Every structure is written in C-alpha cells, then in structure tokens.
PDB file of C-alpha atoms in Angstrom:
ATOM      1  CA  UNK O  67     119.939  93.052  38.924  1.00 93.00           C
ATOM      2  CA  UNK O  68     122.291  92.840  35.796  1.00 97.00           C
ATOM      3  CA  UNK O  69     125.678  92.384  36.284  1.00 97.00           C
ATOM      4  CA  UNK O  70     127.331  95.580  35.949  1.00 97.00           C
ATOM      5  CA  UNK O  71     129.703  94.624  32.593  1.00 97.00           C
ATOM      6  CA  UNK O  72     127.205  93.107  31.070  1.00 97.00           C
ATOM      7  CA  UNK O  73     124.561  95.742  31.295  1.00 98.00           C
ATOM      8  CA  UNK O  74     127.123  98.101  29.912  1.00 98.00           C
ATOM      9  CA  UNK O  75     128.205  95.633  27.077  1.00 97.00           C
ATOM     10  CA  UNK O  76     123.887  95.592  26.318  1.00 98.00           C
ATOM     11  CA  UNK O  77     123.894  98.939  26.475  1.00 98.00           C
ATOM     12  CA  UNK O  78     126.576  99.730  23.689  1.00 97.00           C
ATOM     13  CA  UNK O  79     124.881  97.172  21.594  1.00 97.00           C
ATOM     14  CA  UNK O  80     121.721  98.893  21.759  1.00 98.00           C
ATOM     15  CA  UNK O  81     122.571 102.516  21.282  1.00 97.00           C
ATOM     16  CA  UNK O  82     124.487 101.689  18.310  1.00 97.00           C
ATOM     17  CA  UNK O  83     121.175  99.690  16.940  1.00 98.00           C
ATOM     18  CA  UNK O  84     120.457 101.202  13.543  1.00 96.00           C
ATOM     19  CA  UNK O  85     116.626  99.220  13.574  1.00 97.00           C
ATOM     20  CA  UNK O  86     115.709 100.658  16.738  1.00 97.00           C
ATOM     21  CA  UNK O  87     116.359 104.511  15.315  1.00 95.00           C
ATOM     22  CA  UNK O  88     114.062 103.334  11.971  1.00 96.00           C
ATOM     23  CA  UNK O  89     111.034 101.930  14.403  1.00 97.00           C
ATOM     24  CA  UNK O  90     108.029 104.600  13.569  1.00 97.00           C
ATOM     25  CA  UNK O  91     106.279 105.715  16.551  1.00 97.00           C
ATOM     26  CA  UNK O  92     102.909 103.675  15.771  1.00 97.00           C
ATOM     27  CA  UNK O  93     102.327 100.763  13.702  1.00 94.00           C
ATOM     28  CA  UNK O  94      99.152  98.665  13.604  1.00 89.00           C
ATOM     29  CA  UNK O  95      97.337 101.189  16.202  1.00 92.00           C
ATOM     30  CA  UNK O  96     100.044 100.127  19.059  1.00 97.00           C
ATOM     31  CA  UNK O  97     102.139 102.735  20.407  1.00 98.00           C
ATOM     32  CA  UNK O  98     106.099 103.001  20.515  1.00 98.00           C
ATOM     33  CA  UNK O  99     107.965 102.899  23.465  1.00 98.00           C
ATOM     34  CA  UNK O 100     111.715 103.234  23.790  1.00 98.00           C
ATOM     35  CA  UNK O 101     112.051 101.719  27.201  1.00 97.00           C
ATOM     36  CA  UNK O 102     115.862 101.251  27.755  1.00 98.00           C
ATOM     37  CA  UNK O 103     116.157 100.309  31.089  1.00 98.00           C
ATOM     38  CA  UNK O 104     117.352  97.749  33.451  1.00 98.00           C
ATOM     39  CA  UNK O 105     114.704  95.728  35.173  1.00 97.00           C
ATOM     40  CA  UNK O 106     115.555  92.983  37.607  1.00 97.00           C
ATOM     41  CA  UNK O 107     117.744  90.287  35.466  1.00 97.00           C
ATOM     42  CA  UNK O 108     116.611  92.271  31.882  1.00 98.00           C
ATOM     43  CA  UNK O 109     117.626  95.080  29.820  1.00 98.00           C
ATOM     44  CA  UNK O 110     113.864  96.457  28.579  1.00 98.00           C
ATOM     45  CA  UNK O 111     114.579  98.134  25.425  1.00 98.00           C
ATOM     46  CA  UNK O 112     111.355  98.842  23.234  1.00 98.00           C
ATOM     47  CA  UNK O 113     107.817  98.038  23.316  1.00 98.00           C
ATOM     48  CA  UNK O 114     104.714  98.385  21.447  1.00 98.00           C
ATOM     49  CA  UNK O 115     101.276  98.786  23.070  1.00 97.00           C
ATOM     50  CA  UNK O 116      98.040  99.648  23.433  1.00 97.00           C
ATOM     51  CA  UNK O 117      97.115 100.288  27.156  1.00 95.00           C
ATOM     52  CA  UNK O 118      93.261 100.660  26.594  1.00 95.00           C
ATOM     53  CA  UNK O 119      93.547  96.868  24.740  1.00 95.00           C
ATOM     54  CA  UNK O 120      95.821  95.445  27.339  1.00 97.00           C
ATOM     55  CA  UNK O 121      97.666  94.457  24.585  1.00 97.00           C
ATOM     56  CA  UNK O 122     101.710  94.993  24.398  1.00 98.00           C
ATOM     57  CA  UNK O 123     105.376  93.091  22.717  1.00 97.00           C
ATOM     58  CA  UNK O 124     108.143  94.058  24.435  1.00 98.00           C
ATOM     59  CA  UNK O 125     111.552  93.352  23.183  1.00 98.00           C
ATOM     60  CA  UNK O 126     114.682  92.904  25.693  1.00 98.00           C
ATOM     61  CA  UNK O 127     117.877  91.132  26.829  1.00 98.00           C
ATOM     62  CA  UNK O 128     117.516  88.563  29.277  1.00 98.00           C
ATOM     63  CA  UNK O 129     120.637  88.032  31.171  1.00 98.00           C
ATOM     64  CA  UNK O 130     119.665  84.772  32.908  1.00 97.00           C
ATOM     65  CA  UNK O 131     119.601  83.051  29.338  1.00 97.00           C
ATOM     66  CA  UNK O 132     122.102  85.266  27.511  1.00 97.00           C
ATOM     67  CA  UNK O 133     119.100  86.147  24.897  1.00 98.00           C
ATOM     68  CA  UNK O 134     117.710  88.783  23.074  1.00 98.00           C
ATOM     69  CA  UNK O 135     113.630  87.948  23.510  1.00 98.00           C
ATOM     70  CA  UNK O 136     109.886  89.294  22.729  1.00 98.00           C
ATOM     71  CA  UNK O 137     107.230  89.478  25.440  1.00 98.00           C
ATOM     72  CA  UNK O 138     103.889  89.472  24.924  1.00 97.00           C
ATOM     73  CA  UNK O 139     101.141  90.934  27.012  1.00 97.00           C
ATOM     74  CA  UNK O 140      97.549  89.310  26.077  1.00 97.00           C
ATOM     75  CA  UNK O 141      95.025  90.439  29.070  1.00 97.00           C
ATOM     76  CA  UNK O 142      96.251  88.860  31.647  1.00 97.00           C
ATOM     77  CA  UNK O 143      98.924  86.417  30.213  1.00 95.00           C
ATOM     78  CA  UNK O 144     102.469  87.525  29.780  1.00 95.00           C
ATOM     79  CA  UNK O 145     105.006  84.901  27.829  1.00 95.00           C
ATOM     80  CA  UNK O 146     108.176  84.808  25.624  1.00 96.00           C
ATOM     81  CA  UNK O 147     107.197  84.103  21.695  1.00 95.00           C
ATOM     82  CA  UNK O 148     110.286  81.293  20.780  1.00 94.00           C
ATOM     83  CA  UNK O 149     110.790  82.598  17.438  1.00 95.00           C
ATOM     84  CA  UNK O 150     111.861  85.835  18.393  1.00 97.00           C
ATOM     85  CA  UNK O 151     114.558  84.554  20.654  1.00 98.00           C
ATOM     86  CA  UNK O 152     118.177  85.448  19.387  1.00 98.00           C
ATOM     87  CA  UNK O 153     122.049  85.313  20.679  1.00 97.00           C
ATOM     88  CA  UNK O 154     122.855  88.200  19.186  1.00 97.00           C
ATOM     89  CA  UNK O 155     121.175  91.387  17.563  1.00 97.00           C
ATOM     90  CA  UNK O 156     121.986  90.679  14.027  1.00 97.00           C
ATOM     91  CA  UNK O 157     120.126  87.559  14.439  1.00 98.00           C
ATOM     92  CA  UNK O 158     117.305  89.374  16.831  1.00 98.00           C
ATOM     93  CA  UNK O 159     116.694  91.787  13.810  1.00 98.00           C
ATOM     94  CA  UNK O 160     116.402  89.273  11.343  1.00 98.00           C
ATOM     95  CA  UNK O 161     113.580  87.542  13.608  1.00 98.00           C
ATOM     96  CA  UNK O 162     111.688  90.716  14.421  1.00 97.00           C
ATOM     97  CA  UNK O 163     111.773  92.288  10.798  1.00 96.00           C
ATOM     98  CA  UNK O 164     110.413  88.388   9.854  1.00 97.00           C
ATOM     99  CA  UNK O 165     107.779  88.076  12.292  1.00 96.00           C
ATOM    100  CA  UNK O 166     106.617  91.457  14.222  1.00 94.00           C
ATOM    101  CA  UNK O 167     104.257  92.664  12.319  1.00 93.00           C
ATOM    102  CA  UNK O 168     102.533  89.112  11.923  1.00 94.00           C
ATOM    103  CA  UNK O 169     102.223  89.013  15.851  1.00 95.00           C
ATOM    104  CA  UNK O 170     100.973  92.480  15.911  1.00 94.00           C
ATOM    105  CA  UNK O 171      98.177  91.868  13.363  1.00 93.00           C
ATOM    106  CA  UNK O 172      97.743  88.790  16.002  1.00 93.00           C
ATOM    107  CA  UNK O 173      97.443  90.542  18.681  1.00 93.00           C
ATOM    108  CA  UNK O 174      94.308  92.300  17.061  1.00 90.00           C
ATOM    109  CA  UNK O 175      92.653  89.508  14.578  1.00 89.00           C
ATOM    110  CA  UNK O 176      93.500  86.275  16.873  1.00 88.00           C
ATOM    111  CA  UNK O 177      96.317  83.631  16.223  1.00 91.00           C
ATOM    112  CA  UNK O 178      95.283  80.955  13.215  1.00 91.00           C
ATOM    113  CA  UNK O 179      94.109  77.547  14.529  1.00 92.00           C
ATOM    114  CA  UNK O 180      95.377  74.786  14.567  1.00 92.00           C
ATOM    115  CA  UNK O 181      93.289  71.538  12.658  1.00 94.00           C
ATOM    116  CA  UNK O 182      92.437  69.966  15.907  1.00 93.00           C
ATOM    117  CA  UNK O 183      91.482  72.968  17.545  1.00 95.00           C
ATOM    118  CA  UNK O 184      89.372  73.838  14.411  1.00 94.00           C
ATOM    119  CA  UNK O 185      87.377  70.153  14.426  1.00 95.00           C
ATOM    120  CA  UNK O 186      85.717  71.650  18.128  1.00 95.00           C
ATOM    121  CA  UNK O 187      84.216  74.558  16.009  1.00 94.00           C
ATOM    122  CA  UNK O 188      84.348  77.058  18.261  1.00 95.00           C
ATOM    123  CA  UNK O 189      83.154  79.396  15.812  1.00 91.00           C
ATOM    124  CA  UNK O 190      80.154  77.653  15.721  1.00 93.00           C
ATOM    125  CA  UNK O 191      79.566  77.712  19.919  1.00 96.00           C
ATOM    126  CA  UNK O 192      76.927  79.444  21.166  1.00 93.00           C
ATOM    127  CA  UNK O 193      78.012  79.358  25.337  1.00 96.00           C
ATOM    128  CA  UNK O 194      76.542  82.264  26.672  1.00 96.00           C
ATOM    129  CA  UNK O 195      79.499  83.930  27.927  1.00 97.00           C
ATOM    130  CA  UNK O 196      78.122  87.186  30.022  1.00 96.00           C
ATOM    131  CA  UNK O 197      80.038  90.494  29.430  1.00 96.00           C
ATOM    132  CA  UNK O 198      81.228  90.986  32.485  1.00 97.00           C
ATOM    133  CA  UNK O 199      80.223  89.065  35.930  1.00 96.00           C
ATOM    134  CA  UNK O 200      81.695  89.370  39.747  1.00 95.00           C
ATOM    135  CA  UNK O 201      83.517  92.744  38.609  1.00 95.00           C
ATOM    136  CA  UNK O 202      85.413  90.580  35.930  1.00 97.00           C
ATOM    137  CA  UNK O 203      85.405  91.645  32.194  1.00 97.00           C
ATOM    138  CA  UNK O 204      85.016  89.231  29.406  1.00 97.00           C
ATOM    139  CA  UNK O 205      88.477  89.813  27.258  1.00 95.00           C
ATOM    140  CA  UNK O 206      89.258  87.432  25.002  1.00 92.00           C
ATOM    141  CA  UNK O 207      86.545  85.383  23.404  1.00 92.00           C
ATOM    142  CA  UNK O 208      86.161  81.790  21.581  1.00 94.00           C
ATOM    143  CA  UNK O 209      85.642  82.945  18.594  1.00 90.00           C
ATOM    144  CA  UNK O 210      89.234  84.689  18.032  1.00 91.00           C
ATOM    145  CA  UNK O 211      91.425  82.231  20.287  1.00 93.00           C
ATOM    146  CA  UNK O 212      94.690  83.299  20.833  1.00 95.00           C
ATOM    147  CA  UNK O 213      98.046  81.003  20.594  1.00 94.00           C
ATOM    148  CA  UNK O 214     100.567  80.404  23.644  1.00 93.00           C
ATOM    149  CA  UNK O 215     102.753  78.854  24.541  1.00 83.00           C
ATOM    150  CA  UNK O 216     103.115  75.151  25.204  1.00 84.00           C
ATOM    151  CA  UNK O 217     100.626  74.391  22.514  1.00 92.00           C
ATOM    152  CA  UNK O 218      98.233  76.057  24.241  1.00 95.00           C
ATOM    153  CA  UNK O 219      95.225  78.604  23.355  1.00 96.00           C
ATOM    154  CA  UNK O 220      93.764  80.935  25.388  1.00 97.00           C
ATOM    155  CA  UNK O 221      89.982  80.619  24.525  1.00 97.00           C
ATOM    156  CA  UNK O 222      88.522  82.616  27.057  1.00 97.00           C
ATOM    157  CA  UNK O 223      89.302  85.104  29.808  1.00 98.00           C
ATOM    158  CA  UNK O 224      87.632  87.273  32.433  1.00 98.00           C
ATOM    159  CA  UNK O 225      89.718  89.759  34.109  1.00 98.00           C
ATOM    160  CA  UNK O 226      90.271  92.457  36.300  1.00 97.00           C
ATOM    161  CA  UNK O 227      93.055  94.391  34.996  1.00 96.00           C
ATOM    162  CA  UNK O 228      93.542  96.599  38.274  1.00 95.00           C
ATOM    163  CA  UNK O 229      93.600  93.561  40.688  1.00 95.00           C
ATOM    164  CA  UNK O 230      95.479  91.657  38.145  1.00 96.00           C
ATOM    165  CA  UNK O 231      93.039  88.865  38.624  1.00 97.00           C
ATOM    166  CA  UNK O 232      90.688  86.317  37.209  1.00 97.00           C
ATOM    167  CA  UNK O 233      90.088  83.255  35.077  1.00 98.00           C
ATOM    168  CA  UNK O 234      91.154  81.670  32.196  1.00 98.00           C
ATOM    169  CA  UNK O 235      89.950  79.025  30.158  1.00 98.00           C
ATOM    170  CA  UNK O 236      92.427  77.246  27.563  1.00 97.00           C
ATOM    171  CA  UNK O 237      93.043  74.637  25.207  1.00 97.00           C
ATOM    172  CA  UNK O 238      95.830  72.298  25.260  1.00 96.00           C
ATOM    173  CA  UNK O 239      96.268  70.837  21.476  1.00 95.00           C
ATOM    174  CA  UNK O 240      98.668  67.711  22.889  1.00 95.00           C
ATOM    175  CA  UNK O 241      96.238  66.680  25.470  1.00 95.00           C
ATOM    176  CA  UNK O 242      93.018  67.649  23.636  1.00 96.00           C
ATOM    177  CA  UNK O 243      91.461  69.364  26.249  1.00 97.00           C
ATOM    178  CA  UNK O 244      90.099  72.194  27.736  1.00 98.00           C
ATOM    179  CA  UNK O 245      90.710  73.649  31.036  1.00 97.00           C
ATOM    180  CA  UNK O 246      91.144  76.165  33.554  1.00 97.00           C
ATOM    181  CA  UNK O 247      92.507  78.694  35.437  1.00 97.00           C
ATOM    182  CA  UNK O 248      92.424  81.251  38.231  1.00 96.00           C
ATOM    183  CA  UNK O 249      94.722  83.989  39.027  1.00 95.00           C
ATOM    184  CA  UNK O 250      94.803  85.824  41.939  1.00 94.00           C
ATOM    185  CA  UNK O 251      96.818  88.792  42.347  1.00 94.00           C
ATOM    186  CA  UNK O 252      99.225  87.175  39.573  1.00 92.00           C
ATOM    187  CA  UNK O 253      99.521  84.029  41.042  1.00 93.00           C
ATOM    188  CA  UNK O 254      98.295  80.881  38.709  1.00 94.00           C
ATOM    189  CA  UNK O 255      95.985  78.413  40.552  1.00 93.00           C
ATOM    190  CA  UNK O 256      95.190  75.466  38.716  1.00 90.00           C
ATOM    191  CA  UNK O 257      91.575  73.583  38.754  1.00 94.00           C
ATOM    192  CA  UNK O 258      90.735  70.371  37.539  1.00 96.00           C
ATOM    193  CA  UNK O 259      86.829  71.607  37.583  1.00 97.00           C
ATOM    194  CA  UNK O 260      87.213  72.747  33.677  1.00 98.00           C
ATOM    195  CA  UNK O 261      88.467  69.812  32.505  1.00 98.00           C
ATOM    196  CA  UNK O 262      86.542  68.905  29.005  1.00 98.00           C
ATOM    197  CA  UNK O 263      87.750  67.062  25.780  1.00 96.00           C
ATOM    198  CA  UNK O 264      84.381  68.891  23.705  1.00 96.00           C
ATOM    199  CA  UNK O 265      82.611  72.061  23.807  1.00 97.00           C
ATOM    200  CA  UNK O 266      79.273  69.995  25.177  1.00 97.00           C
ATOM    201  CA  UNK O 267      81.097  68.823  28.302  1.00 98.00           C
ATOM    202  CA  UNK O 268      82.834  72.205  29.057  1.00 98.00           C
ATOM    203  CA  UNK O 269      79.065  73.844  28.437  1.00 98.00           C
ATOM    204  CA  UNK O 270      78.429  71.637  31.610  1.00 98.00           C
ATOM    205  CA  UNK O 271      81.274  72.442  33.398  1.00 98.00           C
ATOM    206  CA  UNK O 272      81.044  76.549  33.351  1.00 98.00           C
ATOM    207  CA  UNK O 273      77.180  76.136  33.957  1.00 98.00           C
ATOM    208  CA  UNK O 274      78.371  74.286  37.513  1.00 97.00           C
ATOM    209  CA  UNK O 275      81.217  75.901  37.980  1.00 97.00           C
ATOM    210  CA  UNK O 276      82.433  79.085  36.813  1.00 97.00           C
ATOM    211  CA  UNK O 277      80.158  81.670  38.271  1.00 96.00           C
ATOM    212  CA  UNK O 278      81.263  80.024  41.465  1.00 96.00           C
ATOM    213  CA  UNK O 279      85.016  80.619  40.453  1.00 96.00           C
ATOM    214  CA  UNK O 280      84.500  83.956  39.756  1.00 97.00           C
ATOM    215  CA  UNK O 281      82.785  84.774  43.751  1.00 97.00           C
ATOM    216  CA  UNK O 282      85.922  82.786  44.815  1.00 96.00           C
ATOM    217  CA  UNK O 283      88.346  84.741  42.678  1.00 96.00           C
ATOM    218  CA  UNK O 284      86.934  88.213  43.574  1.00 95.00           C
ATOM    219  CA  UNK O 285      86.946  87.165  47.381  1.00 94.00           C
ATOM    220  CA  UNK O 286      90.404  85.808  47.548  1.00 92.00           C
ATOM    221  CA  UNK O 287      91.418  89.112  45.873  1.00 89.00           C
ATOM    222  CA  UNK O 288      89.840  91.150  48.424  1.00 83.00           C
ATOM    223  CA  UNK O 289      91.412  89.199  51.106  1.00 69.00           C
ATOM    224  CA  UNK O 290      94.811  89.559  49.610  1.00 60.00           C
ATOM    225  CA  UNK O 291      94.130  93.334  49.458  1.00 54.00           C
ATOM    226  CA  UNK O 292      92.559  93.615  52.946  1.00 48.00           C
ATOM    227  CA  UNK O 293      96.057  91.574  54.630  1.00 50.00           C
ATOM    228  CA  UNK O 294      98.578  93.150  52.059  1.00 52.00           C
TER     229      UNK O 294
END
C-alpha cells in the first residue's frame, strides 16, 4: 500500500489535473476509464481500453520509483513504455499529449520495425500458424509485430485470456534472435527450445516443438487450477 501522505499529496495533484477533465470518453475505438484508485504501491488514475482486443494504456503514479508512468496491456504482456515516464505532471502531460495517440494507433496497426528486424522479412513468412490450438488463441501475428521493451518484439502469441496463460514467441534486436516463452497462470517460464537467428531455423523449431508446448502449457494450467 501507499503511504498515507503521499497518496493524499497524488491525490490533490490529480483532482486538480486540468488534462484529465479534457480526455474524451473514446479515442481511437478504446474506451475511457477514470480509474483513481490506490492499488498496491500505485495510484491508478486513467486508462484506455478495449476489453474485447485485450488491448489497454493505463496511466498512474508509482510510488516505489516516485514516477508518473504508462502501462500497456498487449494480450498477455503488461510493461511500462520509458517515454512516458515523468517526475512530475507538468512533465507527464507533456509526454502523453507527445506520444499517446502514436501508441494507441500502435496498439491497433503494430509498432514500426526496426532495420534488422525488417532484413528477416517477416512479412514475407509463410509459417502456418493455426488459429487457435490446445484451447489457445492465436493473438498477435508476424506480420504486425509489436515493440517491447528491452529491444524486444513480440512476434507471436497464443493465449488464453481467462487462464492468463500461454506462449510467446519474440525477437530480441541486440542478440538477433528469436525465442520463446511460456506463461502459466502469469508466471514467465523461459525455454531455450525456440532459439533461432532466421525464420528457416525457427520454422524447424515450432514444427518440433511448439504444439508440444502448448499440451504442456494447457496441462500445467489445469494443474495449477485443480491444487489452487
């Protein structure tokens, strides 16, 4: 929980925000809401979303670093965007009236990629991904990857939204490579079984390997359910 003067100091701030008063109540098919509330260590103050997507930026105070931040929901992932983060709300306003909208449109078109990432022409990569497989839906797809952080893209991801489970597949642009990831239950479990530097050798990696993932994933989640 917040300390108790400094929730109160947020609080102030917050009410007294002129921007948050001017924020309509859709933009880019994502819907407003004013969340202002204390969650563990953060003061949640607006978000915009679009539930059916799984798709949602979230704006807040984060005591533990003393910033002002934006969240982003993608899927399954959930990270901070850096160029949001602020000391102060005259600065925080000047980030989001800078770069919101561009992460919105984002959010819905795909992030733009970066040369390397370009030269494995994903665009081009016909992998056929099924739909859905093991009671996992196929999210995000290669052909719109999406940026993270840590130089990363997600590429790929199946997911169970209710179980908050599944797999992702990413790039890293500093070590040129492709790999994976399960989650079970919200928990990250790394695998070395993914592990490609070109789109022919990660071909032959899902054909041995992901289906397999996926019967793993789905049991493990059942098993968590079943002893929870």
């Amino acid at each position: 929980m917040m300390h108790a003067e400094v929730l109160t100091k947020i609080q102030a701030e917050v009410a007294e925000w002129e921007y948050l008063q001017s924020l309509p109540t859709a933009k880019g098919g994502f819907t407003l809401k004013k969340t202002l509330q204390e969650v563990e260590d953060r003061y949640e103050i607006f978000s915009y979303g679009d539930e059916e997507k799984h798709l949602e930026l979230a704006a807040f105070y984060h005591e533990e670093t003393n910033e002002y931040k934006v969240r982003l929901a993608y899927g399954l992932m959930k990270f901070v965007r850096t160029e949001f983060i602020s000391r102060n709300l005259p600065d925080f306003t000047e980030r989001i009236t800078e770069h919101f909208d561009a992460t919105l449109r984002e959010m819905t078109e795909g992030s733009s990629v970066s040369p390397l990432l370009a030269q494995k022409e994903l665009n081009k990569w016909d992998y056929p991904l099924p739909e859905s497989a093991e009671g996992f839906a196929l999210f995000c797809r290669p052909d719109k990857p999406f940026a993270l952080a840590n130089d990363s893209y997600l590429i790929f991801e199946y997911a169970d939204f209710k179980a908050n489970s599944g797999f992702d597949l990413f790039y890293n642009i500093l070590r040129d490579e492709f790999f994976g990831e399960s989650r079970i239950r919200g928990l990250s479990v790394v695998t070395y079984d993914f592990d490609a530097r070109d789109l022919a050798h990660l071909s032959e990696k899902l054909n041995l390997h992901l289906t397999k993932y996926l019967q793993d994933i789905r049991n493990q989640t059942i098993s968590v359910t079943v002893h929870s």
